[in-house]
Short mmCIF file of N, CA and C in Angstrom, two decimals:
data_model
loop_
_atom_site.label_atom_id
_atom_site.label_comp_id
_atom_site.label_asym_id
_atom_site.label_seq_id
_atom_site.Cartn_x
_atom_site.Cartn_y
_atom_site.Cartn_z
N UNK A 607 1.16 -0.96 75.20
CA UNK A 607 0.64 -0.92 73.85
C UNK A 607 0.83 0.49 73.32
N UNK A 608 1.34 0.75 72.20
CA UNK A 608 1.93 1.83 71.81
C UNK A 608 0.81 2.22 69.99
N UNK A 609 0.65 3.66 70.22
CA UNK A 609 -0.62 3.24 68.58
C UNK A 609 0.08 5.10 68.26
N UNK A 610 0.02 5.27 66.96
CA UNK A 610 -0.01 6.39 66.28
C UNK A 610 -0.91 7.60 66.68
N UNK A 611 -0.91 8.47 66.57
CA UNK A 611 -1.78 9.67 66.70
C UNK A 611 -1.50 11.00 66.30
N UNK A 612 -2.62 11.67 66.50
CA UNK A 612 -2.33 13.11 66.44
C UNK A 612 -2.81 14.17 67.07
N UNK A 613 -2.14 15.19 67.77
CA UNK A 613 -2.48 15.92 68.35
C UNK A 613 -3.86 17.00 67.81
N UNK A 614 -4.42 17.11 68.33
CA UNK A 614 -5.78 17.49 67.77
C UNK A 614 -5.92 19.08 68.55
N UNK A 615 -5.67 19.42 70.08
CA UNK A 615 -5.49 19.96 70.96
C UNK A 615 -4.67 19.95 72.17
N UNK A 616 -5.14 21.29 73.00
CA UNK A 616 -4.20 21.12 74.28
C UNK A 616 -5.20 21.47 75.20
N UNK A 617 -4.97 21.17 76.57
CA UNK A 617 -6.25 21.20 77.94
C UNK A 617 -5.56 22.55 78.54
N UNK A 618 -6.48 22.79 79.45
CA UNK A 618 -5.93 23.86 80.02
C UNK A 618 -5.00 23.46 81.54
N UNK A 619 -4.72 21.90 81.32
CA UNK A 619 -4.04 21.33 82.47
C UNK A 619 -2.84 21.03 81.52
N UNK A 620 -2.43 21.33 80.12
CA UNK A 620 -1.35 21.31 79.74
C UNK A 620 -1.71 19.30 78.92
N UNK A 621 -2.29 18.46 78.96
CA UNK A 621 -2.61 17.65 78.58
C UNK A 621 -3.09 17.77 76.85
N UNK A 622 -3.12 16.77 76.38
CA UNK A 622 -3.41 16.67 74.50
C UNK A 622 -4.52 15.64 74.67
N UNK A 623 -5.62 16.74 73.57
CA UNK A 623 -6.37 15.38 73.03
C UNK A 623 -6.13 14.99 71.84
N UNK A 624 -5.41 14.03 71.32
CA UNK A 624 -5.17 13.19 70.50
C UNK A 624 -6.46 11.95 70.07
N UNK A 625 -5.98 12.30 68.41
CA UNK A 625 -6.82 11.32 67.88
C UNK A 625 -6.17 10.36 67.53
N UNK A 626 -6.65 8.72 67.83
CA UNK A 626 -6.15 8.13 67.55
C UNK A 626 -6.78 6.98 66.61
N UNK A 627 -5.96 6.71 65.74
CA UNK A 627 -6.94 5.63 65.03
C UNK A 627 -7.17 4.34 65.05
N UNK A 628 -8.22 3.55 64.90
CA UNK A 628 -8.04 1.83 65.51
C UNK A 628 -7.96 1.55 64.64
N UNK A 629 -7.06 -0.12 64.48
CA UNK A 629 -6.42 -0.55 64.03
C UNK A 629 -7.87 -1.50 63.80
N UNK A 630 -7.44 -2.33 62.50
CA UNK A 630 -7.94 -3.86 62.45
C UNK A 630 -7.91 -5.11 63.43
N UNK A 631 -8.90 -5.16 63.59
CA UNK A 631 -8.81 -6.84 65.02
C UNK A 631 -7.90 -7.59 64.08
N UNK A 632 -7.46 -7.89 62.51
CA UNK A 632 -6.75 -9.24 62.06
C UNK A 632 -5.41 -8.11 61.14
N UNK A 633 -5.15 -7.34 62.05
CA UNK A 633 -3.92 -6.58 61.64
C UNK A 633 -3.80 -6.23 60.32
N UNK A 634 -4.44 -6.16 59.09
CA UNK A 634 -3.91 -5.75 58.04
C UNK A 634 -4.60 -4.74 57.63
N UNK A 635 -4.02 -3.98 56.66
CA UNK A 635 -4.73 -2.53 56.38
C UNK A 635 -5.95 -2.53 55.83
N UNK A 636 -6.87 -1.97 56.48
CA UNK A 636 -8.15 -1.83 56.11
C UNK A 636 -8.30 -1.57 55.02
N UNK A 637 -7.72 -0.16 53.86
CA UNK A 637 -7.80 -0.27 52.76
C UNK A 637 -8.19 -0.89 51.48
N UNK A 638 -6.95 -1.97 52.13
CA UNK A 638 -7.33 -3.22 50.91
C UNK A 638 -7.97 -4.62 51.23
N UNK A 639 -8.98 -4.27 52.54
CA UNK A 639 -9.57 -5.08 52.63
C UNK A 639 -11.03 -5.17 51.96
N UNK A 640 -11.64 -6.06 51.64
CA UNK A 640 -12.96 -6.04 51.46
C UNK A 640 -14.05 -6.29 52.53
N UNK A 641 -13.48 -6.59 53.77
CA UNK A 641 -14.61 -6.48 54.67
C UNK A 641 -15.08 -5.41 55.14
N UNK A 642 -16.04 -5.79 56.20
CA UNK A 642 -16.62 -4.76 56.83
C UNK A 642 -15.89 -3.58 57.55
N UNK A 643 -14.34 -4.14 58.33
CA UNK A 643 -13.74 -3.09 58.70
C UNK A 643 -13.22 -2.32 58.00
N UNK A 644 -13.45 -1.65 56.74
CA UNK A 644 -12.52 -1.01 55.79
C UNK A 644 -12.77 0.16 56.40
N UNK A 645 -13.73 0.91 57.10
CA UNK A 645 -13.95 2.19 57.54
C UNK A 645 -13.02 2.68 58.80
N UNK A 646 -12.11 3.44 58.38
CA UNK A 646 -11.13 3.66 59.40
C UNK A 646 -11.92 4.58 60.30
N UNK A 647 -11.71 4.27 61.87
CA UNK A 647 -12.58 4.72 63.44
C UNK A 647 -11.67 5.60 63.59
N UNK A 648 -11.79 6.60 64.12
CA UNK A 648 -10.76 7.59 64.85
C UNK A 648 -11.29 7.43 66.54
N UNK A 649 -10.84 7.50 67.61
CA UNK A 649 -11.37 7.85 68.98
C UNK A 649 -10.52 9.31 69.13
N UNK A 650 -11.06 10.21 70.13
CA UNK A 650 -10.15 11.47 70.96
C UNK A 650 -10.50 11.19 72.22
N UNK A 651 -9.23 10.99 72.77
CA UNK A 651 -8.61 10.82 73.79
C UNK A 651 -7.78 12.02 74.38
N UNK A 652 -7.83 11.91 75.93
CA UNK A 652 -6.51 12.83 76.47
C UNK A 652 -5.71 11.98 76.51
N UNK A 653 -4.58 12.42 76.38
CA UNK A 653 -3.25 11.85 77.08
C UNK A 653 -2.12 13.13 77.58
N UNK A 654 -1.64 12.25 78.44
CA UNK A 654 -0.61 13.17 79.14
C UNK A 654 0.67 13.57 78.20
N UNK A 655 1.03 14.57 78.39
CA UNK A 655 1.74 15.65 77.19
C UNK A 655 3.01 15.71 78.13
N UNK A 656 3.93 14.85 78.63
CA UNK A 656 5.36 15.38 78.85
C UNK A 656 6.51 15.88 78.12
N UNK A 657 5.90 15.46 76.75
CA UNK A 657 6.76 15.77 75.47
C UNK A 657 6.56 17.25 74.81
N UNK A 658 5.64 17.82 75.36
CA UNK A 658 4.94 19.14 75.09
C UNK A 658 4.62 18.93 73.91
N UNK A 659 3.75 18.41 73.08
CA UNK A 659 3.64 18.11 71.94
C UNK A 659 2.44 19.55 71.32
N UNK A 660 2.36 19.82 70.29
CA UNK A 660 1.80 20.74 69.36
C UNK A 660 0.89 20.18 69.02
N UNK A 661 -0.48 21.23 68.73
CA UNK A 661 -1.85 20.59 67.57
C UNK A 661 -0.99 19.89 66.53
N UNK A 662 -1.04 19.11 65.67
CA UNK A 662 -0.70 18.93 64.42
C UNK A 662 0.33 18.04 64.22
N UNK A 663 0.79 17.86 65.89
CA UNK A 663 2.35 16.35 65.52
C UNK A 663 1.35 15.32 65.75
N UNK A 664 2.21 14.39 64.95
CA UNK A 664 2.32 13.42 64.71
C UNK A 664 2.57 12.16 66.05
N UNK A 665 2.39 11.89 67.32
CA UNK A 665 3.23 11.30 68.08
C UNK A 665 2.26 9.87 68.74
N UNK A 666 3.79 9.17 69.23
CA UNK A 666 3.27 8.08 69.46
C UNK A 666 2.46 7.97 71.05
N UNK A 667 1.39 7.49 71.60
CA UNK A 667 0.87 7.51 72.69
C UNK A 667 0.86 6.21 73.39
N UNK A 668 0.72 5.43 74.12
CA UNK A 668 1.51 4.36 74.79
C UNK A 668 0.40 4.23 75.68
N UNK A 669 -0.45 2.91 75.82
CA UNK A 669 -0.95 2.29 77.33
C UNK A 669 -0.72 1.58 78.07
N UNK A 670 -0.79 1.28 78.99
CA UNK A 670 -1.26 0.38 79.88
C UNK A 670 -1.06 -1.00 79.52
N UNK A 671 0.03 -1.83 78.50
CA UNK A 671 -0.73 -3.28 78.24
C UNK A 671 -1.08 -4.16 79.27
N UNK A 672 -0.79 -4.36 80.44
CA UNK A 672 -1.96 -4.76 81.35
C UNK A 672 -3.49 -4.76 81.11
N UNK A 673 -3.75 -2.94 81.25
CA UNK A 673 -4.79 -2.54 81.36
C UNK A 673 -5.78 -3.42 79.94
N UNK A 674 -4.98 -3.17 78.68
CA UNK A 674 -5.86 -3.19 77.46
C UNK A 674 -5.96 -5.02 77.67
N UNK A 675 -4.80 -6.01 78.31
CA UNK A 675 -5.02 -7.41 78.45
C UNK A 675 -6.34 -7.55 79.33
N UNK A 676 -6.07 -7.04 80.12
CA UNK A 676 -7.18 -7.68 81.34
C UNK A 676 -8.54 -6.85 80.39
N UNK A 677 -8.64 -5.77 79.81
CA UNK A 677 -10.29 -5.31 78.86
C UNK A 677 -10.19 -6.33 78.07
N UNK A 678 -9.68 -6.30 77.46
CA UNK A 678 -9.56 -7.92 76.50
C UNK A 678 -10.58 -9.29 76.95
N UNK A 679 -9.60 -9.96 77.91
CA UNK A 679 -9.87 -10.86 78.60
C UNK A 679 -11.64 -10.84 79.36
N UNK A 680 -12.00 -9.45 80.02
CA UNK A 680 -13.17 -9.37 80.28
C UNK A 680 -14.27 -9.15 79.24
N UNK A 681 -13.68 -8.96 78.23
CA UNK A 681 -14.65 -8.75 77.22
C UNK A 681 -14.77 -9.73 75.84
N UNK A 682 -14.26 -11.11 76.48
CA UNK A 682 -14.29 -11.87 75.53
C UNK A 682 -14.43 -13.17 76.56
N UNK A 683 -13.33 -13.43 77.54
CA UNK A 683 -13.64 -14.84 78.48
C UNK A 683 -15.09 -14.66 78.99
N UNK A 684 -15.50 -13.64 80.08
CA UNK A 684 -15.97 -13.74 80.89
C UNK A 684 -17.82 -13.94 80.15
N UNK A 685 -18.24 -13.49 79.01
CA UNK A 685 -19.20 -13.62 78.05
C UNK A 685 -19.19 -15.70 77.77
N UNK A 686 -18.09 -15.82 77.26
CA UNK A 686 -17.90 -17.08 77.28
C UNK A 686 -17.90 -18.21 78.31
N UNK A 687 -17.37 -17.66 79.45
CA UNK A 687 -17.61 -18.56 80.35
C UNK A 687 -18.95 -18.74 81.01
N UNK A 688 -19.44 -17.65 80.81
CA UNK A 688 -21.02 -18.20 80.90
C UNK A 688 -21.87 -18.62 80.44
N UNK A 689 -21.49 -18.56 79.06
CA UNK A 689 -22.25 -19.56 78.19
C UNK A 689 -21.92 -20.43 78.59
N UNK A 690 -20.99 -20.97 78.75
CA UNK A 690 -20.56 -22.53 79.13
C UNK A 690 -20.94 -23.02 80.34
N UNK A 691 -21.23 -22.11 81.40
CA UNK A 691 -21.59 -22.36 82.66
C UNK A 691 -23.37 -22.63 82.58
N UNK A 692 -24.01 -21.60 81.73
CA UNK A 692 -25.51 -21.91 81.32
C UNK A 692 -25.60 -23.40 81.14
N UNK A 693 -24.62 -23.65 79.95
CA UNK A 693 -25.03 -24.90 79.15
C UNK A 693 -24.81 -26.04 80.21
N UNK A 694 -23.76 -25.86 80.95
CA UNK A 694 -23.24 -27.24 81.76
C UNK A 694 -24.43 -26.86 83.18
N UNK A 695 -25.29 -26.37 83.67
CA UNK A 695 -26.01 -25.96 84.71
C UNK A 695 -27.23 -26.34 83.76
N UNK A 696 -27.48 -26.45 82.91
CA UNK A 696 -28.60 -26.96 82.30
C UNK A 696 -28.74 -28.54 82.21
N UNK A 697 -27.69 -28.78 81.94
CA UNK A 697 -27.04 -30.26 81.65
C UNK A 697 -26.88 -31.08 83.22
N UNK A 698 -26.46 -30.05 84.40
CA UNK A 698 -26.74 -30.70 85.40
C UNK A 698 -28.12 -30.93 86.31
N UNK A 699 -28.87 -29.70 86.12
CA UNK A 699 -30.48 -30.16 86.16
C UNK A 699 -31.38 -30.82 85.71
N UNK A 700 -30.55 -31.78 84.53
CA UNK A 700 -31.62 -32.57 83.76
C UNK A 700 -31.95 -31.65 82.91
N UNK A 701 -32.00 -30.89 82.48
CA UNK A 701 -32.62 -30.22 81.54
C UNK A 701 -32.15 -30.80 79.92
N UNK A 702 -33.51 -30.53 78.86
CA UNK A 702 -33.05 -31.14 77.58
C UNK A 702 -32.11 -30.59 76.87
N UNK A 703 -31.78 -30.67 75.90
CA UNK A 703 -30.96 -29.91 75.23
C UNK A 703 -31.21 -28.36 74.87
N UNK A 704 -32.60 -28.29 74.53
CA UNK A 704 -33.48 -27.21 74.06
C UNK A 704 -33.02 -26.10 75.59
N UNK A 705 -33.47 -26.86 76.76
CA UNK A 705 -33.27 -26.02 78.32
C UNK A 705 -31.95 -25.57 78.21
N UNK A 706 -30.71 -26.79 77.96
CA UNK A 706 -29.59 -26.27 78.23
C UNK A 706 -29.32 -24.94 77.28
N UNK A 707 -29.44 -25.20 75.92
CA UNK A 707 -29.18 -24.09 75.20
C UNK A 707 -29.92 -22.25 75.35
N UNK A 708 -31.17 -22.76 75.71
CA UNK A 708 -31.47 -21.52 76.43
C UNK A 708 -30.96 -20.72 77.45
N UNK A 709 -30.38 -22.13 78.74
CA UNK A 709 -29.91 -21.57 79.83
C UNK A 709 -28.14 -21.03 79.31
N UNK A 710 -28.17 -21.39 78.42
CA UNK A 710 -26.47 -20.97 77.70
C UNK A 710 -26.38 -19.72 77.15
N UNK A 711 -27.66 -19.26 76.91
CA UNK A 711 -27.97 -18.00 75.87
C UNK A 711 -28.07 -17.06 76.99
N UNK A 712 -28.84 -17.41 77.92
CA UNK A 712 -29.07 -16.35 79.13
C UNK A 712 -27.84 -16.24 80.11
N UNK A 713 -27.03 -16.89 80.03
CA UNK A 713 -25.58 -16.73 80.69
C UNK A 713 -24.70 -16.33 79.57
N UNK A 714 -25.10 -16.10 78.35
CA UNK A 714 -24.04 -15.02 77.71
C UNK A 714 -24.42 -14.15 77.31
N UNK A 715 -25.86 -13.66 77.72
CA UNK A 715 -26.48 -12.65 77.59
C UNK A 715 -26.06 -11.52 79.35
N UNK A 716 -26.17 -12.26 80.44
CA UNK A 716 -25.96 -12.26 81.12
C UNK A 716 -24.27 -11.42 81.40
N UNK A 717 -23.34 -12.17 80.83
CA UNK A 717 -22.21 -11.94 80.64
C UNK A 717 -21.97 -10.43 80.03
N UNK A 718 -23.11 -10.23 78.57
CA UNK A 718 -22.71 -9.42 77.46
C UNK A 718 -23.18 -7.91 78.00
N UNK A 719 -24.23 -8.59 79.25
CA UNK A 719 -24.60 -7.32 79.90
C UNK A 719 -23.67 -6.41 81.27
N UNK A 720 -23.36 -7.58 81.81
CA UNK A 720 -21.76 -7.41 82.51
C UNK A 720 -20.62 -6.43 82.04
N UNK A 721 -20.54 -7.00 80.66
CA UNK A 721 -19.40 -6.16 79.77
C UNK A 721 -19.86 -4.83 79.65
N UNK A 722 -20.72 -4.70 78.93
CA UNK A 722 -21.66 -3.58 79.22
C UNK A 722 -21.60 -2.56 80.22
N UNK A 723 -21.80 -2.61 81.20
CA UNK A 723 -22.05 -2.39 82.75
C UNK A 723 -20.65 -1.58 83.30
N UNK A 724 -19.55 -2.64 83.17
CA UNK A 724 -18.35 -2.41 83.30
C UNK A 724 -17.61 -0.98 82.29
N UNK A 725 -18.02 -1.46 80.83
CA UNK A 725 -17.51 -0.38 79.83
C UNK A 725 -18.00 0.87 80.12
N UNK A 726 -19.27 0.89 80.51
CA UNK A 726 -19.92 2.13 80.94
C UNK A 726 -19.05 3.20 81.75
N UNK A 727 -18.81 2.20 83.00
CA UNK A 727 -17.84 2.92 84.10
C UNK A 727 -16.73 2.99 83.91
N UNK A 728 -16.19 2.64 83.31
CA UNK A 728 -14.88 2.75 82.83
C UNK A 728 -14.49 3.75 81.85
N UNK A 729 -15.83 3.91 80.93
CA UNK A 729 -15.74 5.00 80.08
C UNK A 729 -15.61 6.29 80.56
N UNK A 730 -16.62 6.28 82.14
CA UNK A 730 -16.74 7.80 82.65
C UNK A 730 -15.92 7.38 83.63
N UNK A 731 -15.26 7.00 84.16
CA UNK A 731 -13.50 6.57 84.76
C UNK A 731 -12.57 6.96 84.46
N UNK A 732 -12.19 6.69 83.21
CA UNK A 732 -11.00 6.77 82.80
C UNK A 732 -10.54 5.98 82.85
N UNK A 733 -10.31 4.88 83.06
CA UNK A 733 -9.32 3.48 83.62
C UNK A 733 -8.04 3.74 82.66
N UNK A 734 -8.32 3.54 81.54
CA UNK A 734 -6.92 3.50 80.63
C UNK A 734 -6.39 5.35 79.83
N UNK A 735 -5.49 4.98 80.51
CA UNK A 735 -4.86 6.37 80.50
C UNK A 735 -3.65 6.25 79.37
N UNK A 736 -3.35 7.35 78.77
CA UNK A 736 -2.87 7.48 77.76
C UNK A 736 -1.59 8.62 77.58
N UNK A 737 -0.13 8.35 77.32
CA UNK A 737 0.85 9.27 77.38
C UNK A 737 1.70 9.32 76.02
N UNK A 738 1.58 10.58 75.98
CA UNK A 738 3.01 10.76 74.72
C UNK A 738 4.26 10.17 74.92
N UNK A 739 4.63 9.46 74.11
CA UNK A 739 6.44 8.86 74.75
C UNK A 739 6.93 8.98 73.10
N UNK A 740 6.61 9.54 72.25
CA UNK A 740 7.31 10.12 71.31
C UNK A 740 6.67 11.23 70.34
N UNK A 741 7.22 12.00 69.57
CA UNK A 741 6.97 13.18 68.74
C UNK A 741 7.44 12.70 66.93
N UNK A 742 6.60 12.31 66.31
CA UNK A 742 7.23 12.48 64.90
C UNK A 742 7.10 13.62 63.91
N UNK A 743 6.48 13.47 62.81
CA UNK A 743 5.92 14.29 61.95
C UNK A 743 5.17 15.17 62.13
N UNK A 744 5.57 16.48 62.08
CA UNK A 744 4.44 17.56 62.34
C UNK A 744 3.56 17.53 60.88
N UNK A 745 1.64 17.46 61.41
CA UNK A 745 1.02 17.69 60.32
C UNK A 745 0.08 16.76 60.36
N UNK A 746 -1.34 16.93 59.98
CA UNK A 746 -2.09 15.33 59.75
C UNK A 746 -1.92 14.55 58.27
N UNK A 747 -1.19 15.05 57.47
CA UNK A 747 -0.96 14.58 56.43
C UNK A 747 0.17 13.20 56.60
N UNK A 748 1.22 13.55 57.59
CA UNK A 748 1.86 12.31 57.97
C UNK A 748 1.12 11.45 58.68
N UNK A 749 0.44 11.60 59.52
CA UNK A 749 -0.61 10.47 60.27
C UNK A 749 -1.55 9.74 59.06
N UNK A 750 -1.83 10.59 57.80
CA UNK A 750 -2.86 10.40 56.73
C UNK A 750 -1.99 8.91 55.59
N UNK A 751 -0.90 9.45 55.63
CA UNK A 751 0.53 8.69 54.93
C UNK A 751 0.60 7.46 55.68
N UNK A 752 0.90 7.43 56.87
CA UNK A 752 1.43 6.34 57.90
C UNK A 752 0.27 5.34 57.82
N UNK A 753 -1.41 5.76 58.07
CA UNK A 753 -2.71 4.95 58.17
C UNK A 753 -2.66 4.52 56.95
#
């Protein structure tokens, strides 16, 4: 997975923290949207600098798509499958509808706390690591143009 950025800094291991900006979950420019995502997020991130990149370029940074599939997947199936596992474990104890739906709520509560749990460590991990694999526009005014 490959996203825009900009060099913000350099580490004293020769590494960039780059800002990068998130995109819309339904791909279209926030701008001219009227929903709630219109507020463009920045994150800063390191990423690895083989390109020797400068404060102020413009360059592209590249992950893991593995990595970002399988965060994906845990942070959307695994919430879900326990709801479904609540509801059908409710449904196999006899329980009424009222039981099952409770026991459905507490297995995707269950789940949402999982996700949770996981993001935490992962946050102070590092899991998804981040590299320059191109250099464009020097300046944040081109990153400002491009968003």
């Amino acid at each position: 997975m490959t996203q825009s950025a900009i060099v913000d800094g350099l580490t004293a291991g020769g590494d960039a923290l780059v800002r990068v900006y998130q995109k819309s979950a339904c791909g279209h420019d926030c701008g001219e949207c009227s929903g709630f995502c219109g507020a463009r997020r920045s994150i800063t991130v390191q990423a690895k600098n083989p390109l020797r990149a400068v404060p102020g370029d413009l360059v592209t940074v590249e992950t893991g798509t593995g990595k970002v599939i399988g965060a994906a997947a845990l942070v959307y199936f695994v919430p879900l499958a326990l709801l479904v596992l609540g509801i059908a474990l409710g449904y196999a104890f006899g329980g009424t509808e009222t039981v099952q739906a409770v026991s459905g709520i507490v297995g995707l509560v269950i789940g949402a706390l999982g996700v949770y749990a996981v993001n935490r460590f992962v946050r102070r991990d590092r899991a998804l690591t981040y590299t320059i694999v191109d250099i464009g526009e020097h300046g944040a005014e081109a990153q400002e143009e491009e968003i």
